XYZ file of C-alpha atoms in Angstrom:
546
model
C -0.200 -0.122 0.037
C 1.321 3.465 -1.026
C 2.451 5.743 1.811
C 0.125 8.536 2.921
C 2.332 11.397 2.125
C 5.578 11.663 -0.068
C 7.727 14.678 -0.926
C 8.379 15.901 -4.319
C 12.233 15.720 -4.841
C 12.047 17.235 -8.353
C 11.450 20.934 -6.866
C 13.366 23.096 -4.526
C 12.350 22.623 -1.036
C 10.893 25.736 0.612
C 11.180 26.549 4.161
C 8.784 24.966 6.570
C 8.163 22.036 4.182
C 9.049 19.301 6.474
C 6.619 20.861 8.926
C 3.885 21.125 6.231
C 4.616 17.237 5.502
C 4.202 16.243 9.225
C 0.735 18.354 9.420
C -0.316 16.833 6.117
C 0.456 13.270 7.248
C -1.346 13.686 10.667
C -4.427 15.143 8.680
C -4.404 12.032 6.395
C -4.304 9.826 9.559
C -7.156 11.616 10.942
C -9.012 11.151 7.571
C -8.073 7.563 7.427
C -10.052 6.884 10.978
C -13.091 8.728 9.583
C -13.095 6.794 6.365
C -12.644 3.683 8.320
C -15.629 4.469 10.248
C -17.653 5.409 7.305
C -16.535 2.216 5.459
C -17.468 -0.210 8.142
C -21.172 1.118 8.084
C -21.399 0.948 4.252
C -19.810 -2.704 4.271
C -22.769 -4.032 5.862
C -24.933 -2.780 3.047
C -22.863 -4.499 0.576
C -23.589 -7.843 0.571
C -23.680 -9.561 -2.918
C -26.518 -8.243 -5.021
C -27.270 -5.511 -2.256
C -29.281 -2.637 -3.773
C -27.465 0.741 -4.159
C -28.848 4.241 -4.531
C -27.661 7.633 -4.791
C -28.001 10.335 -1.863
C -31.295 11.658 -3.376
C -32.494 8.169 -3.389
C -33.704 8.665 -6.989
C -34.039 5.076 -8.409
C -31.623 2.452 -7.486
C -29.415 -0.644 -8.839
C -28.768 -4.061 -7.747
C -25.177 -4.784 -8.761
C -24.143 -8.427 -9.314
C -21.118 -7.891 -7.225
C -19.915 -4.888 -5.164
C -16.004 -4.354 -5.208
C -14.093 -2.100 -2.820
C -10.373 -2.324 -3.878
C -7.818 -1.034 -1.664
C -5.008 -0.674 -4.271
C -4.508 0.067 -7.942
C -3.272 -3.529 -8.692
C -6.515 -4.703 -6.884
C -8.479 -2.471 -9.407
C -6.421 -3.794 -12.483
C -7.067 -7.302 -11.386
C -10.670 -6.669 -10.973
C -11.068 -5.082 -14.406
C -9.097 -7.670 -16.145
C -11.430 -10.395 -14.825
C -14.635 -8.527 -15.745
C -13.157 -7.696 -19.301
C -12.262 -11.464 -19.670
C -15.850 -12.584 -18.942
C -17.263 -9.896 -21.201
C -19.394 -8.486 -18.237
C -20.159 -4.802 -17.311
C -18.672 -2.295 -14.650
C -19.407 1.042 -13.356
C -17.789 3.119 -10.619
C -19.661 4.633 -7.514
C -18.151 7.760 -5.940
C -19.879 9.258 -3.040
C -23.165 8.958 -4.781
C -23.991 12.556 -4.937
C -25.195 12.615 -8.544
C -29.135 12.411 -8.486
C -29.501 10.320 -11.656
C -28.474 6.902 -13.043
C -25.149 7.492 -14.269
C -23.582 5.260 -11.664
C -26.141 2.499 -11.684
C -25.445 -1.016 -13.225
C -26.715 -4.607 -12.766
C -23.081 -5.662 -13.335
C -20.025 -4.889 -11.204
C -20.173 -1.939 -9.002
C -16.659 -0.587 -7.838
C -16.625 1.546 -4.734
C -13.569 3.843 -4.261
C -13.502 4.857 -0.402
C -10.621 2.770 0.033
C -8.714 4.524 -2.929
C -8.865 7.868 -1.087
C -5.048 8.609 -0.117
C -3.511 11.813 -0.750
C -0.129 11.252 -1.670
C 1.757 14.640 -1.852
C 1.451 18.551 -2.003
C 4.004 20.257 -4.179
C 4.237 23.881 -2.591
C 6.455 24.977 -5.116
C 4.329 24.074 -8.126
C 1.075 24.403 -6.016
C -0.283 21.133 -6.957
C -1.744 18.002 -5.072
C -1.720 14.492 -6.149
C -4.159 12.022 -4.669
C -6.192 8.947 -5.512
C -9.355 9.284 -7.484
C -11.630 8.249 -4.522
C -10.231 11.213 -2.435
C -13.271 13.425 -1.427
C -12.999 17.179 -2.391
C -13.605 18.100 1.272
C -10.385 16.017 2.283
C -8.423 17.525 -0.514
C -9.214 21.049 0.693
C -8.338 20.168 4.258
C -4.854 19.150 3.089
C -4.258 22.002 0.931
C -5.546 24.490 3.607
C -2.578 23.042 5.950
C -0.213 23.769 3.110
C -1.307 27.319 2.626
C -3.150 26.511 -0.368
C -6.666 26.114 -1.949
C -8.519 25.026 -5.257
C -10.613 27.862 -7.049
C -13.334 25.776 -8.210
C -15.112 24.769 -5.155
C -18.725 23.328 -5.917
C -21.733 23.810 -3.562
C -20.957 20.304 -2.321
C -17.512 19.047 -1.457
C -18.572 15.635 0.020
C -17.940 14.003 -3.537
C -14.838 12.331 -5.113
C -12.292 14.217 -7.309
C -12.835 11.322 -9.950
C -16.449 11.770 -9.749
C -16.390 15.600 -9.771
C -14.202 15.253 -12.949
C -16.636 12.885 -14.455
C -19.519 15.457 -14.759
C -17.372 18.730 -14.929
C -18.321 19.893 -11.468
C -18.212 23.820 -11.401
C -18.245 26.601 -8.877
C -19.066 30.302 -9.763
C -17.198 33.399 -10.923
C -16.543 34.552 -14.526
C -12.732 33.768 -14.166
C -12.912 30.401 -12.815
C -13.586 26.973 -14.921
C -14.716 23.719 -14.061
C -12.668 21.240 -11.857
C -11.663 19.388 -15.039
C -9.630 22.569 -16.334
C -7.502 22.456 -13.087
C -6.214 18.822 -13.541
C -2.774 18.460 -14.770
C -2.549 14.752 -14.685
C -4.577 11.611 -14.326
C -4.071 8.212 -14.291
C -6.957 5.570 -15.406
C -7.435 1.928 -15.326
C -9.034 1.225 -18.809
C -11.364 -1.342 -20.061
C -8.823 -3.843 -20.306
C -7.316 -3.485 -17.011
C -4.132 -1.561 -18.108
C -2.817 1.631 -16.771
C -3.017 4.945 -19.120
C -1.626 8.246 -18.008
C -2.834 11.585 -19.326
C -0.643 14.711 -18.546
C -0.797 18.517 -19.214
C 3.109 18.124 -20.428
C 3.010 15.003 -22.363
C -0.577 14.539 -23.848
C -2.264 17.733 -23.306
C -4.763 17.021 -26.151
C -5.736 13.719 -24.610
C -6.050 15.121 -21.131
C -8.406 17.788 -22.304
C -10.602 15.133 -23.827
C -10.632 12.796 -21.025
C -10.846 14.721 -18.017
C -14.677 15.044 -18.288
C -14.769 11.095 -18.503
C -18.488 10.257 -17.674
C -17.273 7.208 -16.065
C -16.656 5.996 -19.429
C -12.952 5.897 -19.820
C -12.256 3.385 -16.887
C -11.360 4.041 -13.258
C -9.627 6.975 -12.408
C -7.174 6.095 -9.663
C -4.716 8.966 -9.369
C -5.173 12.736 -10.099
C -2.855 15.793 -9.919
C -4.822 18.893 -9.651
C -3.428 22.606 -10.190
C -4.008 24.692 -6.774
C -3.168 28.392 -5.899
C -2.380 30.207 -2.764
C -5.000 30.142 0.165
C -7.187 33.142 0.340
C -9.724 34.491 2.849
C -12.841 35.335 1.105
C -15.533 38.038 2.009
C -18.901 37.551 0.589
C -21.545 40.073 0.910
C -25.305 39.135 0.006
C -28.339 41.029 -0.283
C -32.065 40.905 -1.621
C -32.927 42.887 -4.787
C -36.091 43.157 -7.230
C -35.921 41.467 -10.486
C -36.097 44.537 -12.104
C -33.132 45.754 -10.403
C -31.219 42.736 -11.344
C -31.769 43.574 -15.012
C -29.874 46.868 -14.318
C -26.967 45.426 -12.344
C -26.241 41.878 -13.522
C -23.814 42.572 -16.388
C -21.485 44.680 -14.470
C -21.938 42.425 -11.205
C -20.907 39.253 -13.229
C -17.737 40.839 -14.869
C -16.586 42.719 -11.963
C -16.844 40.140 -9.271
C -14.295 37.356 -8.624
C -17.222 35.404 -7.315
C -21.216 35.911 -8.019
C -24.380 33.985 -8.056
C -27.887 34.957 -7.438
C -31.137 33.208 -6.805
C -34.661 33.882 -7.869
C -37.443 32.714 -5.667
C -40.214 31.563 -7.902
C -43.605 33.022 -6.944
C -41.988 36.259 -5.935
C -40.498 39.096 -7.701
C -37.278 38.948 -5.658
C -33.550 37.924 -6.037
C -30.925 37.259 -3.569
C -27.301 38.010 -4.952
C -23.893 37.016 -3.583
C -20.667 38.996 -4.294
C -17.464 37.590 -3.332
C -13.810 38.860 -3.284
C -10.593 37.764 -1.620
C -9.225 40.099 1.179
C -5.544 40.347 -0.038
C -4.845 41.042 -3.760
C -4.979 37.985 -6.010
C -1.780 36.648 -7.375
C -2.514 37.402 -11.291
C 0.141 34.666 -12.158
C -1.973 31.785 -10.869
C -5.431 33.336 -11.658
C -4.398 32.925 -15.115
C -5.708 34.794 -18.425
C -9.292 34.061 -17.426
C -9.621 36.628 -14.992
C -7.652 39.001 -16.937
C -10.104 38.490 -19.698
C -13.135 39.017 -17.652
C -11.748 42.233 -16.468
C -11.351 43.255 -20.023
C -14.942 42.425 -20.747
C -16.020 44.120 -17.805
C -14.872 47.333 -19.190
C -16.841 46.615 -22.365
C -19.902 46.355 -20.557
C -19.733 49.366 -18.415
C -20.136 53.225 -19.002
C -17.866 55.478 -20.841
C -17.337 57.023 -17.416
C -15.628 53.659 -16.161
C -13.256 53.927 -19.258
C -11.799 57.073 -17.969
C -10.365 55.091 -14.746
C -7.526 53.995 -16.970
C -6.191 57.655 -16.960
C -3.353 58.211 -14.444
C -5.973 59.912 -12.087
C -8.204 56.890 -12.338
C -5.477 54.641 -11.496
C -4.523 56.362 -8.446
C -8.111 56.552 -7.401
C -8.400 52.619 -7.825
C -5.338 52.216 -5.619
C -6.607 54.496 -3.025
C -9.960 52.568 -3.142
C -8.125 49.333 -2.862
C -6.394 50.458 0.321
C -9.631 51.916 1.829
C -11.292 48.751 0.962
C -8.707 46.358 2.636
C -8.762 48.519 5.753
C -12.629 48.337 5.876
C -12.465 44.490 5.179
C -10.274 43.946 8.088
C -12.341 45.996 10.436
C -15.550 44.109 9.261
C -14.042 41.012 9.438
C -13.077 41.590 13.277
C -16.654 42.749 13.824
C -18.093 39.772 11.993
C -16.044 37.260 13.869
C -16.885 38.762 17.230
C -20.717 38.639 16.269
C -20.522 34.932 15.333
C -19.321 34.138 19.059
C -22.337 36.101 20.549
C -24.855 34.048 22.129
C -27.576 35.785 20.397
C -25.980 34.795 16.841
C -25.551 31.209 17.979
C -29.091 30.933 19.473
C -30.642 32.332 16.279
C -28.635 30.143 14.118
C -29.844 27.238 15.989
C -33.483 28.134 15.889
C -33.378 29.463 12.192
C -30.930 26.827 11.029
C -32.060 23.593 12.343
C -35.474 24.003 13.643
C -36.963 26.527 11.009
C -35.010 25.973 7.937
C -34.867 22.165 8.047
C -37.697 20.764 10.292
C -40.363 23.400 9.761
C -39.541 23.963 6.070
C -39.496 20.388 5.326
C -42.791 19.815 6.811
C -44.504 22.679 4.993
C -43.141 21.201 1.819
C -44.377 17.923 2.503
C -47.883 19.595 2.822
C -47.250 21.239 -0.411
C -46.751 17.536 -2.183
C -50.493 17.201 -1.387
C -51.679 20.787 -1.400
C -49.657 22.395 -4.144
C -51.340 25.656 -3.609
C -49.381 26.280 -0.602
C -46.183 26.394 -2.288
C -46.186 30.071 -3.411
C -46.952 30.916 0.400
C -43.814 28.768 1.406
C -41.462 30.322 -1.050
C -42.687 33.895 0.170
C -42.293 33.023 3.667
C -38.695 31.496 3.036
C -37.620 34.723 0.998
C -39.142 37.021 3.750
C -37.176 35.177 6.626
C -34.034 33.977 5.011
C -33.434 35.972 1.682
C -34.636 39.723 2.720
C -31.624 41.301 4.403
C -28.064 41.879 3.955
C -25.670 39.178 5.078
C -21.793 39.239 5.404
C -19.487 36.214 5.595
C -15.719 35.811 5.887
C -13.807 32.532 5.436
C -12.111 30.007 3.272
C -13.052 29.171 -0.252
C -14.816 25.833 0.982
C -16.667 27.742 3.923
C -17.846 30.618 1.424
C -18.817 28.644 -1.685
C -20.387 25.662 -0.224
C -24.039 25.984 1.154
C -26.449 23.671 3.118
C -28.595 21.952 0.409
C -31.161 21.245 3.031
C -32.460 17.783 2.182
C -32.975 15.391 -0.568
C -33.882 16.755 -4.006
C -34.230 16.415 -7.616
C -31.793 18.641 -9.532
C -31.721 19.926 -13.293
C -29.248 22.448 -14.295
C -28.208 23.615 -17.666
C -25.384 25.747 -19.135
C -26.378 28.354 -21.552
C -24.163 31.591 -22.991
C -23.642 33.993 -20.230
C -25.265 37.066 -22.027
C -28.569 35.189 -22.172
C -29.115 34.919 -18.547
C -31.563 37.493 -18.012
C -33.368 36.526 -21.140
C -33.520 32.959 -19.502
C -34.728 34.536 -16.124
C -37.703 36.280 -17.829
C -38.729 33.009 -19.928
C -38.323 30.918 -16.771
C -40.738 33.289 -14.792
C -42.883 33.242 -17.765
C -42.932 29.599 -18.141
C -43.872 29.164 -14.462
C -46.736 31.651 -14.569
C -48.208 30.475 -17.855
C -48.427 26.667 -16.774
C -49.484 27.315 -13.279
C -46.503 25.307 -12.000
C -45.889 25.242 -8.100
C -42.004 25.530 -8.142
C -39.653 25.090 -5.231
C -36.878 27.474 -4.631
C -34.527 28.629 -5.521
C -33.625 29.161 -9.169
C -29.843 29.496 -9.054
C -27.840 31.385 -11.594
C -24.028 30.864 -11.528
C -21.303 31.972 -14.144
C -17.953 30.393 -15.482
C -15.488 31.148 -18.010
C -15.087 29.253 -21.314
C -12.608 26.416 -21.212
C -11.590 23.686 -23.519
C -12.359 20.551 -21.933
C -14.094 18.504 -24.602
C -17.321 17.472 -22.659
C -17.546 20.370 -20.212
C -20.794 22.219 -20.818
C -18.719 25.219 -20.637
C -16.426 24.302 -23.516
C -15.780 27.140 -26.096
C -17.999 29.956 -24.270
C -18.721 31.648 -21.187
C -21.368 30.187 -19.317
C -24.300 30.945 -16.974
C -25.409 27.872 -15.193
C -29.167 27.807 -14.349
C -30.209 25.255 -11.791
C -33.913 24.482 -10.765
C -34.311 22.565 -7.511
C -37.527 20.370 -6.708
C -37.155 19.092 -3.086
C -38.329 15.474 -1.979
C -39.368 16.101 1.689
C -39.346 12.999 3.634
C -38.846 11.100 0.257
C -42.070 12.295 -1.318
C -41.892 14.119 -4.693
C -43.987 17.277 -5.477
C -46.685 16.868 -8.042
C -45.090 19.129 -10.573
C -41.719 17.952 -10.457
C -41.397 16.136 -13.856
C -43.799 18.583 -15.733
C -41.543 21.586 -14.658
C -38.341 19.709 -15.415
C -39.786 18.661 -18.810
C -40.703 22.367 -19.702
C -37.638 23.615 -18.204
C -35.343 21.295 -20.441
C -37.299 22.262 -23.409
C -36.733 26.176 -22.827
C -33.055 25.474 -22.094
C -32.565 23.583 -25.189
C -34.189 26.417 -27.284
C -31.683 28.688 -25.667
C -28.901 26.480 -26.840
C -28.318 25.037 -23.409
C -26.222 22.218 -22.404
C -27.156 19.825 -19.457
C -25.269 19.020 -16.315
C -23.996 15.620 -16.865
C -24.965 14.661 -12.975
C -28.560 15.904 -12.914
C -31.776 15.391 -14.574
C -31.795 15.584 -18.601
C -33.085 13.542 -21.447
C -30.423 14.153 -24.229
C -29.396 11.354 -26.671
C -26.668 11.046 -29.077
C -27.815 13.388 -31.624
C -28.508 16.202 -29.173
C -24.835 15.875 -27.903
C -23.551 15.768 -31.460
C -25.315 18.872 -32.387
C -24.243 20.823 -29.263
C -20.612 19.680 -29.116
C -19.847 19.088 -32.577
C -16.222 17.689 -33.068
C -15.476 17.662 -29.260
C -18.087 14.792 -28.865
C -16.699 13.055 -31.836
C -12.984 13.347 -30.503
C -14.384 12.049 -27.085
C -15.825 9.136 -28.675
C -12.793 8.221 -30.367
C -10.650 8.287 -27.320
C -13.526 6.422 -25.333
C -13.512 3.454 -27.931
C -9.624 3.040 -27.394
C -9.820 3.197 -23.792
C -12.782 0.716 -23.468
C -13.076 -1.204 -26.796
C -15.446 -3.795 -25.170
C -17.821 -1.316 -23.894
C -16.825 -2.606 -20.228
C -18.056 0.657 -18.626
C -21.209 1.195 -20.542
C -24.482 1.050 -18.504
C -27.923 1.799 -19.398
C -27.314 5.632 -18.639
C -24.310 5.866 -20.878
C -25.850 3.667 -23.474
C -28.674 6.115 -23.874
C -26.023 8.979 -24.624
C -24.304 6.766 -27.037
C -27.284 5.646 -29.109
C -28.935 7.340 -31.935
C -32.437 8.393 -31.524
């Protein structure tokens, strides 16, 4: 079995590296204990032909055999045996995808024992780990080494290989999907052989394979590009839909982090803007952020253009100095408030009792009496999304959030400049069809990238997600109807679906939207898995002509 932590001998060793190695090793030991406890509980559910489902409990599968390999060599032996018998196999990460992408009646490989974090290179700012490592654990080790990932999805209790499989994303016009930050990946292909893709030696193939849909093989090792750790300040507030039309373009293009939620059956949005407390290191932010700033200038007024004059530049510098001073004082005040008894008591009452138990009960009532849903939405908006909020913390603490309880999820990626058009059309769709929709409808933004099957490939993207909850496992009456209409609308806007969520595309739809990217992905997939060992029903639907 591989060591938990190794050093990188090919790069200069910075001061304090040994101390960081020891701390990283201690963290890995802690994570091993946590993982062992979780695995013991899971093992009881994995008798031969035991059922398996996802977190949302949307459907289930009954695999012929469950496998929990503890080494790459064991993965290879397992795949070679499956290949020799002509049987099928899929890989289950942490089960966060609310669709059937991991379901199989054949062999199901579980990766929680393939979760080791091998090394952190503080000079190159990279982390190398096994494919089953959870994003949350990766962030913990990076944080201990003064680093972070810029792409932080809303949920980090997912494996790095699973996040890559469906191009998990965050928000901010200067950021991309997790796949775009992968510099190397090692895969056990359909014949049980190891195949390595790297940014240095096989950049083209890496870009094709990174968003792999679980169809290239078992991802057993990954190296991801990180950056220097920053503390983030988030400021959130309520605004009307009308106001959103006035400010969105500038907000998106000038904020390092930006998202907004619209609450159906109301005229209100809730926006969140984020920035780092310290000036970002432009070298590691890359050209995407610089391009974002350039586009921001094209979307703002002529008066803003004058800021490029010497006087304008001086004003920006003075503003930055004042802002950093303000941020520091705000952070101190905010931290003091979080420790107060009043804040902690209100957090307990609103967060646990009201936001979870009471809300879930109200939504459950809405499953039987849909007419109460608009009132539930309005009450939630008034209580939780109606006043300014401020937050300071790490990227993980800032960008993740409580997803409440089990839910259906449907999310599409459209061109960023069509966000407001989409907002108006979604509101119209819900009103005209008398749909009782849950909240929120979320809008997030990402830069274009060159990952073949990323929905953001080739264009700046607005991600639009529509949630329908499953309170106590019960589905709302309008769930499938609203998703059918939402998918039709997104397709008319040239959208591409999130691979991990609800959609009904077939091969022709993908080919039309992705063009040559899809064809190149198919060609590499055929090389990696010539006997279709990793093709389940879900994937077969994508590979089959209408």
